[in-house]
XYZ file of C-alpha atoms in Angstrom:
609
model
C 48.798 -35.994 286.972
C 48.786 -38.450 284.094
C 52.001 -40.006 282.794
C 52.829 -42.063 279.709
C 56.311 -43.513 279.366
C 58.622 -46.407 278.496
C 57.404 -47.134 274.965
C 57.503 -44.008 272.817
C 56.364 -40.367 273.054
C 56.380 -40.147 276.833
C 54.408 -37.233 278.255
C 52.851 -35.700 281.349
C 49.537 -33.942 281.858
C 48.047 -32.118 284.830
C 44.331 -31.554 285.382
C 42.598 -29.653 288.192
C 38.873 -30.070 288.843
C 38.612 -31.761 285.460
C 40.210 -28.796 283.629
C 43.384 -29.408 281.640
C 46.092 -27.148 283.036
C 49.189 -28.350 281.177
C 50.389 -31.174 278.938
C 53.644 -31.772 277.075
C 55.802 -34.487 275.544
C 59.205 -35.170 277.056
C 60.917 -34.948 273.631
C 60.333 -31.195 273.498
C 62.523 -30.677 276.569
C 65.082 -33.473 276.171
C 65.440 -32.807 272.408
C 65.317 -36.572 271.725
C 62.728 -37.441 269.071
C 59.984 -39.739 270.435
C 61.731 -39.827 273.811
C 60.353 -42.808 275.735
C 62.072 -42.215 279.062
C 60.275 -41.141 282.224
C 59.069 -37.558 281.530
C 61.103 -35.739 284.189
C 61.066 -32.400 282.366
C 57.404 -32.602 281.368
C 56.369 -33.471 284.937
C 58.279 -30.489 286.333
C 56.853 -28.201 283.666
C 53.282 -29.203 284.573
C 53.834 -28.311 288.229
C 55.466 -25.000 287.297
C 52.598 -24.115 284.969
C 50.067 -24.849 287.709
C 52.229 -23.121 290.353
C 51.798 -25.991 292.803
C 54.032 -28.182 294.957
C 54.511 -31.940 294.480
C 52.517 -32.520 297.661
C 49.518 -30.830 296.000
C 49.244 -33.671 293.463
C 46.454 -35.960 294.698
C 47.165 -38.803 292.302
C 49.688 -39.810 289.671
C 48.151 -42.126 287.074
C 50.157 -44.288 284.694
C 48.486 -44.741 281.307
C 48.591 -48.549 281.160
C 49.021 -51.662 283.305
C 52.638 -52.865 282.993
C 52.093 -56.304 284.498
C 49.311 -57.116 282.023
C 51.573 -55.954 279.190
C 54.356 -58.186 280.496
C 51.870 -61.063 280.627
C 51.062 -60.508 276.955
C 54.750 -60.560 276.012
C 55.339 -63.832 277.858
C 52.206 -65.516 276.476
C 53.027 -64.389 272.938
C 56.476 -65.970 273.081
C 55.004 -69.173 274.453
C 52.398 -69.234 271.671
C 55.018 -68.762 268.941
C 57.742 -70.960 270.468
C 60.303 -72.035 269.431
C 60.306 -69.060 267.038
C 62.048 -66.054 268.516
C 63.820 -67.855 271.354
C 67.067 -65.924 270.861
C 65.190 -62.610 270.968
C 63.253 -63.822 274.022
C 66.390 -64.871 275.913
C 68.261 -61.644 275.250
C 65.328 -59.355 276.059
C 63.933 -61.132 279.130
C 66.241 -59.576 281.780
C 65.303 -56.067 280.596
C 61.589 -56.905 280.417
C 61.589 -58.324 283.919
C 63.181 -55.139 285.186
C 61.013 -52.706 283.219
C 57.649 -54.490 283.108
C 57.444 -56.671 286.183
C 58.785 -54.060 288.603
C 57.574 -50.923 286.863
C 55.606 -49.704 289.881
C 58.841 -49.460 291.870
C 60.543 -47.767 288.929
C 57.751 -45.183 288.705
C 57.964 -44.415 292.410
C 61.742 -43.977 292.176
C 61.381 -41.718 289.139
C 58.759 -39.591 290.914
C 61.106 -39.252 293.878
C 63.832 -38.042 291.514
C 61.605 -35.749 289.468
C 59.515 -34.250 292.247
C 60.057 -35.081 295.891
C 61.086 -37.924 298.167
C 58.924 -36.436 300.924
C 55.685 -37.475 299.209
C 54.486 -41.068 299.584
C 53.923 -41.711 295.894
C 53.034 -45.350 296.499
C 49.773 -44.236 298.133
C 48.986 -41.789 295.316
C 49.940 -43.940 292.320
C 47.158 -45.398 290.158
C 47.140 -47.359 286.889
C 44.710 -47.065 284.004
C 44.392 -49.391 280.999
C 46.001 -48.399 277.710
C 42.868 -48.292 275.553
C 40.735 -46.914 278.366
C 43.231 -44.038 278.579
C 42.914 -43.500 274.819
C 39.117 -43.601 274.997
C 39.037 -41.150 277.908
C 41.355 -38.748 276.081
C 38.903 -38.758 273.168
C 35.566 -38.596 274.983
C 35.978 -36.382 278.027
C 37.482 -33.308 276.265
C 34.989 -33.647 273.388
C 31.906 -31.407 273.075
C 29.549 -34.423 273.195
C 27.373 -35.387 276.185
C 27.352 -38.937 274.886
C 29.195 -40.653 272.062
C 30.718 -43.861 270.781
C 34.505 -44.005 271.005
C 36.734 -45.912 268.584
C 40.399 -46.459 269.375
C 42.968 -48.001 267.027
C 46.692 -48.371 267.630
C 49.521 -50.899 267.488
C 48.847 -52.592 270.816
C 48.255 -51.667 274.447
C 48.344 -54.437 277.007
C 46.419 -56.888 274.807
C 43.984 -54.627 272.984
C 44.639 -53.243 269.493
C 41.157 -51.947 268.675
C 38.341 -51.027 271.038
C 34.822 -49.666 270.984
C 33.514 -47.770 274.011
C 30.434 -45.790 274.972
C 30.626 -42.523 276.870
C 27.647 -40.998 278.699
C 28.254 -37.987 280.914
C 31.035 -39.030 283.301
C 30.618 -42.739 282.555
C 32.827 -44.520 280.061
C 32.812 -48.225 279.312
C 34.736 -50.305 276.786
C 32.230 -52.730 275.238
C 34.268 -54.559 272.552
C 37.932 -55.260 271.947
C 40.153 -56.845 269.345
C 43.360 -58.368 270.712
C 47.001 -58.740 269.707
C 48.476 -59.862 267.343
C 45.602 -58.724 265.103
C 46.257 -55.014 264.734
C 45.478 -52.426 262.068
C 48.191 -50.193 263.494
C 50.801 -52.946 263.245
C 49.663 -53.856 259.717
C 50.263 -50.235 258.705
C 53.599 -50.254 260.545
C 54.585 -53.454 258.728
C 54.221 -51.620 255.416
C 56.026 -48.614 256.910
C 58.946 -50.935 257.657
C 58.744 -52.724 254.293
C 58.809 -49.475 252.308
C 61.962 -48.349 254.138
C 60.630 -45.952 256.755
C 61.045 -46.072 260.523
C 58.287 -47.748 262.536
C 56.458 -45.493 265.021
C 57.528 -42.349 263.196
C 57.380 -43.016 259.439
C 53.701 -43.952 259.184
C 52.748 -40.412 258.232
C 55.307 -40.593 255.393
C 53.537 -43.678 254.087
C 50.242 -41.797 254.198
C 51.801 -38.856 252.325
C 53.305 -41.190 249.727
C 50.016 -42.999 249.021
C 48.522 -40.451 246.562
C 51.504 -40.956 244.236
C 50.610 -44.614 243.777
C 47.764 -46.900 242.743
C 46.239 -49.411 245.202
C 47.194 -52.326 242.953
C 48.145 -54.539 245.930
C 44.966 -53.896 247.947
C 43.244 -57.101 246.822
C 46.404 -59.099 247.459
C 46.584 -57.698 250.993
C 42.975 -58.715 251.606
C 43.448 -62.148 250.047
C 46.647 -63.072 251.879
C 47.388 -60.821 254.843
C 44.086 -59.847 256.392
C 40.588 -61.280 256.522
C 38.053 -58.459 256.916
C 34.526 -59.279 258.071
C 31.489 -57.291 256.960
C 31.410 -55.501 260.322
C 35.061 -54.390 259.998
C 36.552 -56.864 262.467
C 39.630 -58.541 261.067
C 42.284 -61.212 261.499
C 45.847 -61.175 260.200
C 47.611 -64.213 258.787
C 50.579 -64.174 261.145
C 52.683 -66.422 258.918
C 53.616 -63.260 256.971
C 54.686 -61.203 259.986
C 57.620 -61.260 262.349
C 56.630 -58.594 264.887
C 55.186 -60.794 267.690
C 58.541 -62.406 268.533
C 61.124 -61.151 266.050
C 63.292 -58.113 265.486
C 61.628 -57.108 262.208
C 58.029 -56.390 261.243
C 57.838 -58.728 258.229
C 59.497 -61.943 257.081
C 60.647 -63.690 253.909
C 57.146 -64.939 253.127
C 55.964 -61.320 253.124
C 58.914 -60.370 250.920
C 58.074 -63.120 248.429
C 54.440 -62.004 248.301
C 55.373 -58.468 247.261
C 58.323 -59.327 245.049
C 61.452 -58.521 246.976
C 63.218 -57.454 250.155
C 62.221 -54.321 252.081
C 63.458 -51.036 250.631
C 66.646 -49.838 252.292
C 66.276 -46.635 254.263
C 67.190 -43.493 252.286
C 67.419 -45.383 248.999
C 65.423 -44.256 245.970
C 61.653 -44.513 246.343
C 60.168 -46.379 243.405
C 56.671 -46.781 242.001
C 56.455 -50.065 243.915
C 56.681 -48.285 247.280
C 54.117 -45.727 246.136
C 51.695 -48.472 245.098
C 52.239 -50.346 248.369
C 51.514 -47.153 250.304
C 48.338 -46.546 248.302
C 47.257 -50.150 248.846
C 47.614 -50.340 252.621
C 46.034 -46.880 252.911
C 43.044 -48.128 250.908
C 42.675 -51.197 253.130
C 42.938 -49.039 256.250
C 40.198 -46.729 255.018
C 37.943 -49.686 254.225
C 38.323 -51.111 257.738
C 37.752 -47.751 259.435
C 34.550 -47.146 257.459
C 33.216 -50.665 258.036
C 33.783 -50.475 261.785
C 32.277 -46.986 261.961
C 29.135 -48.204 260.195
C 28.956 -51.146 262.593
C 29.242 -48.838 265.607
C 26.495 -46.548 264.315
C 24.229 -49.506 263.580
C 24.779 -51.365 266.864
C 24.937 -48.457 269.319
C 22.619 -45.897 267.756
C 25.012 -43.154 268.862
C 25.005 -39.970 266.788
C 28.539 -38.891 267.587
C 31.936 -40.591 267.382
C 35.225 -39.853 269.142
C 38.577 -41.199 267.926
C 41.961 -41.815 269.541
C 44.957 -44.130 269.227
C 47.762 -43.790 266.704
C 45.601 -44.777 263.729
C 43.356 -41.781 264.497
C 46.240 -39.611 263.227
C 45.528 -40.971 259.730
C 43.878 -37.763 258.587
C 43.078 -39.158 255.123
C 40.909 -41.891 256.648
C 39.401 -39.316 259.009
C 38.443 -37.093 256.083
C 36.713 -39.983 254.342
C 34.904 -40.860 257.578
C 33.560 -37.309 257.820
C 32.373 -37.324 254.206
C 30.574 -40.670 254.643
C 28.167 -38.933 257.069
C 27.875 -42.057 259.201
C 27.698 -39.849 262.296
C 26.364 -36.331 262.770
C 29.867 -35.292 263.859
C 33.186 -36.777 264.956
C 35.850 -35.464 267.325
C 39.468 -36.600 267.276
C 41.943 -36.229 270.135
C 44.821 -34.085 268.754
C 47.368 -36.052 270.820
C 45.872 -39.319 269.629
C 49.024 -41.405 270.120
C 50.651 -42.598 273.318
C 51.387 -39.049 274.522
C 47.643 -38.504 274.760
C 47.473 -41.492 277.088
C 48.869 -39.217 279.813
C 45.862 -36.945 279.443
C 43.434 -39.856 279.212
C 44.758 -41.551 282.341
C 44.363 -38.348 284.378
C 40.768 -38.032 283.163
C 40.104 -41.701 283.996
C 41.176 -41.014 287.573
C 39.041 -37.874 287.846
C 35.808 -39.181 286.363
C 35.925 -42.929 286.982
C 38.097 -43.334 290.114
C 36.891 -40.202 291.926
C 33.405 -40.220 290.307
C 33.362 -36.480 289.607
C 30.587 -34.875 287.593
C 31.405 -33.900 284.035
C 30.740 -30.407 282.725
C 30.480 -30.172 278.943
C 32.594 -27.438 277.404
C 30.717 -24.406 276.123
C 33.470 -23.856 273.537
C 34.467 -26.253 270.729
C 36.037 -28.675 273.209
C 38.114 -28.719 276.397
C 41.539 -28.937 274.720
C 42.155 -25.167 274.613
C 43.229 -25.499 270.997
C 45.883 -28.027 272.179
C 47.987 -25.048 273.327
C 48.945 -26.683 276.616
C 52.743 -26.363 276.671
C 55.200 -23.698 277.870
C 54.919 -20.012 276.983
C 57.689 -17.426 277.299
C 57.476 -13.763 278.246
C 59.289 -11.039 276.326
C 61.784 -10.784 279.194
C 62.553 -14.509 278.968
C 62.765 -14.389 275.163
C 65.148 -11.439 275.116
C 67.350 -13.030 277.771
C 67.738 -16.227 275.717
C 68.285 -14.353 272.450
C 71.084 -12.322 274.044
C 72.737 -15.476 275.352
C 72.566 -16.923 271.826
C 74.232 -13.829 270.331
C 71.162 -13.025 268.221
C 70.471 -9.683 266.572
C 66.822 -8.733 266.919
C 64.289 -5.929 266.930
C 61.439 -5.563 269.396
C 58.184 -4.416 267.800
C 54.643 -3.757 268.878
C 52.335 -6.740 268.376
C 50.618 -4.968 265.454
C 53.925 -4.124 263.740
C 55.286 -7.641 264.258
C 52.227 -9.177 262.625
C 52.336 -6.704 259.740
C 56.051 -7.200 259.045
C 55.699 -10.979 259.254
C 52.784 -10.898 256.798
C 54.851 -8.759 254.411
C 57.729 -11.253 254.657
C 55.336 -14.091 253.811
C 53.950 -12.195 250.830
C 57.539 -11.680 249.657
C 58.020 -15.479 249.611
C 60.137 -15.610 252.760
C 60.181 -18.741 254.930
C 59.323 -17.737 258.505
C 59.862 -19.401 261.856
C 56.854 -18.524 264.013
C 57.022 -19.082 267.794
C 54.136 -17.545 269.684
C 52.220 -18.380 272.849
C 51.976 -21.829 274.382
C 53.496 -24.869 272.706
C 51.129 -27.424 271.183
C 50.419 -30.834 272.749
C 50.486 -33.641 270.201
C 52.424 -34.213 266.976
C 51.064 -31.242 264.995
C 52.282 -27.649 264.992
C 49.178 -25.465 265.057
C 50.533 -21.940 264.927
C 52.413 -21.959 268.214
C 55.657 -23.534 266.982
C 55.313 -23.409 263.181
C 57.287 -22.747 260.026
C 55.024 -20.711 257.755
C 55.153 -19.590 254.126
C 53.169 -18.319 251.131
C 50.995 -21.120 249.686
C 50.762 -19.410 246.290
C 54.415 -20.127 245.458
C 54.833 -23.010 242.977
C 58.308 -23.816 244.330
C 57.716 -23.353 248.077
C 56.748 -26.983 248.804
C 59.954 -28.384 247.336
C 62.136 -25.618 248.791
C 60.797 -26.051 252.314
C 61.299 -29.805 252.170
C 64.840 -29.716 250.818
C 66.285 -26.467 252.221
C 64.473 -25.998 255.526
C 63.068 -29.326 256.716
C 65.848 -31.424 255.097
C 63.392 -34.212 254.310
C 61.972 -36.147 251.372
C 60.686 -33.887 248.599
C 57.370 -35.747 248.223
C 56.138 -34.788 251.705
C 53.071 -32.491 251.580
C 52.458 -29.357 253.634
C 49.264 -28.311 255.379
C 47.276 -25.086 255.048
C 46.248 -22.975 258.020
C 43.063 -21.275 256.855
C 40.813 -18.720 258.517
C 37.785 -20.677 259.752
C 35.242 -18.477 257.980
C 36.946 -19.012 254.603
C 37.500 -22.780 254.682
C 34.496 -23.696 252.513
C 35.560 -21.152 249.852
C 38.807 -23.023 249.235
C 38.106 -26.640 250.225
C 35.314 -29.201 249.936
C 34.888 -28.966 253.670
C 32.607 -26.924 255.919
C 33.344 -28.067 259.476
C 35.969 -27.125 262.031
C 39.346 -28.825 261.729
C 41.429 -27.049 264.389
C 43.897 -29.887 264.917
C 44.957 -30.621 261.333
C 43.418 -34.100 261.481
C 41.144 -34.008 258.436
C 41.989 -34.118 254.740
C 39.741 -32.528 252.126
C 40.014 -31.579 248.457
C 40.746 -28.177 246.961
C 37.647 -26.567 245.450
C 37.353 -27.154 241.718
C 37.341 -23.421 240.958
C 40.699 -23.056 242.730
C 42.328 -25.805 240.666
C 44.555 -25.213 237.664
C 43.853 -26.832 234.301
C 46.703 -29.229 233.613
C 48.221 -29.878 230.217
C 47.935 -33.264 228.522
C 51.608 -34.018 229.220
C 51.200 -33.099 232.904
C 48.194 -35.400 233.250
C 50.197 -38.324 231.862
C 52.920 -38.020 234.510
C 52.917 -40.635 237.254
C 54.767 -41.342 240.477
C 57.201 -38.786 241.848
C 57.241 -36.935 238.508
C 53.880 -35.477 239.518
C 55.559 -33.504 242.303
C 56.583 -30.435 240.335
C 53.211 -29.863 238.649
C 51.373 -26.777 239.916
C 47.799 -27.946 240.567
C 45.951 -24.996 242.071
C 46.092 -21.336 243.061
C 47.838 -22.545 246.231
C 50.255 -25.205 244.903
C 52.444 -25.290 248.031
C 49.655 -26.985 250.021
C 47.984 -28.970 247.227
C 48.908 -32.651 247.197
C 49.069 -34.661 243.961
C 45.450 -35.827 244.433
C 44.247 -32.221 245.005
C 43.948 -32.865 248.734
C 45.159 -30.889 251.741
C 45.390 -31.565 255.475
C 43.387 -28.634 256.791
C 43.833 -26.615 259.947
C 41.047 -24.123 260.587
C 42.317 -21.152 262.614
C 40.052 -19.628 265.249
C 40.394 -16.192 266.818
C 39.313 -17.504 270.218
C 42.094 -20.088 270.619
C 45.009 -18.395 268.807
C 44.423 -14.664 268.306
C 47.986 -13.898 267.141
C 47.989 -16.574 264.452
C 44.507 -15.535 263.359
C 45.621 -11.900 263.146
C 48.676 -12.856 261.054
C 46.660 -14.820 258.486
C 44.068 -12.034 258.401
C 46.809 -9.497 257.629
C 48.235 -11.803 254.929
C 44.706 -12.081 253.483
C 44.371 -8.291 253.413
C 47.646 -8.013 251.525
C 47.208 -10.898 249.076
C 43.531 -11.916 248.924
C 44.562 -15.394 250.124
C 43.120 -16.386 253.555
C 45.511 -19.267 254.173
C 49.223 -19.931 254.654
C 51.563 -22.927 254.626
C 52.041 -24.417 258.084
C 54.575 -27.078 259.020
C 56.210 -27.894 262.325
C 59.104 -25.724 263.508
C 61.902 -28.308 263.346
C 64.056 -30.188 260.881
C 63.727 -33.849 260.043
C 64.561 -35.969 263.082
C 64.345 -33.034 265.522
C 61.485 -32.569 268.006
C 59.401 -29.438 267.489
C 61.104 -26.438 269.114
C 60.091 -25.570 272.657
C 62.215 -22.667 273.910
C 63.481 -19.434 272.309
C 66.952 -21.003 272.226
C 65.592 -24.029 270.310
C 63.908 -21.686 267.844
C 67.018 -19.570 267.264
C 69.254 -22.614 266.779
C 66.851 -24.093 264.208
C 66.571 -20.685 262.526
C 70.344 -20.482 262.190
C 70.728 -24.131 261.192
C 68.347 -23.929 258.235
C 67.565 -21.616 255.340
C 64.725 -19.876 257.161
C 64.665 -16.167 256.311
C 62.795 -14.663 259.270
C 62.123 -15.568 262.897
C 59.112 -14.061 264.663
C 59.234 -14.910 268.344
C 57.096 -13.131 270.910
C 57.347 -9.449 269.993
C 60.801 -9.885 268.450
C 61.677 -10.226 264.784
C 64.997 -11.559 263.485
C 66.260 -11.426 259.911
C 68.712 -14.059 258.713
C 70.898 -11.662 256.741
C 71.488 -9.588 259.907
C 72.811 -12.519 261.972
C 76.438 -13.417 262.650
C 77.462 -16.124 260.154
C 79.596 -17.741 262.857
C 76.386 -18.783 264.652
C 75.205 -20.963 261.778
C 75.052 -24.722 262.355
C 74.797 -27.673 260.016
C 71.337 -28.825 261.051
C 71.120 -31.148 258.082
C 73.386 -33.663 259.821
C 72.702 -32.787 263.465
C 69.759 -35.134 264.079
C 69.223 -38.807 263.400
C 66.894 -39.285 260.438
C 63.314 -40.150 261.343
């Protein structure tokens, strides 16, 4: 069993004989976004899914080495002293407790979560943060051998690493260390543009196409020195994150002409241009390092993990550069995926087990690794909620849901096992008709309760992806961005072309405007019959009715809420938003048939992300 915890997105994963049995983030059970606490619920779920006892767990592996991380914190404060002394003095008691004695804390938590009768001290192992990331990327991939690139904020010391995987062997060959971090550079701009660090980075990526990269050269002149091979160094005089309570400082503010944007205030062209600029710099670094890896290692395939690997725009560019024959990206690329990686490290490197390459696309099972609910369990929870529902045959449920979509209804779709990672992939999704010119704005404002500029992704039948997008490969995990085909685009008027910034939002750009971003791009999910037959059947039925082989797919939650896990979560979100239909198992619920007294104000229920 692999565990990640105590920073953000804690999770647990269970593997048996190298096969992934279950994996889930704690937030889905606790209902606390990015929950960082010990994953009690996720650990218990994994054992229940595997139908085993705590004593059957051979090893528990923590995804990083806490003492080394503590060492980095201490050394960083010493290096920057006397800066940050007040922060250091106030935080030190907590760090000593949580970092220095984390092994004891883990053992106590395992006793609470599982059993005091098991000697967890004998079964507890520790991986390294970036080794866990690399393992999560390489071992489930379809490649016998590959280079592995990991980017994130920081692990123990490492912020960027290059590794080589061959069969069961995996070795990190190069590292870049803190405080020089592409992930933290991106997070610094996330903070400066008024979004929350460790959750708002994807907003920055979505905002970038509205702007121009006018600050990119300034970033490269002042903030970061990029070598030809992609390695880089930050000028730390502009940043506060090593020892302070903010990401940037006054020198950074002066460079970009003012204080950070206040959260929830109006987004201006300046923020859009800053987003475009740091996105451009990120893409440049990713491509340079990828070219270096290909040149120095000779490997034909590349695997990616770490939080920066969730930058699907950079991933799309990397694919189109054809530096490697193919790339594979871990769908739970962030810290949650470290739980999976650490378990695989123990299996292949600690226990030296032979690796069997998957005969399917990969070993992630479509990332459908979370809980699933039977019709009996669903009906029991719906009754307890006071819901009014109809039970249908699977065929009738799919047909009625497709009809609702074609009639421009917003649908909550909860089917099968919950996804592992930050993306909803047709297990816990809100879905809609992509042909509607108003659907993108309506979903953002009336269902998701989030910023109107945020784009939505298409779920497209795999065999039709190249008809609609400049993309021909699989993208099952919604981690690649590609452009809408030119013949599917709409000719814009002269006035529409002259719009800039957020004014571009309401312009219909293609036959599927609800999933077409302002730069004609889309974050694609290819849907495969083998991994999600129900979702595939639904889109196929929608295609038969409309001639459109794709639908809008966004996560089944509101802003600030974790993706729904249980039928109760789904019903509450359904009643707390302006969703029209809920399809859950073989049950369909219509909003206008529900008791109005069950409605909740979801718009103010969760803390904004």
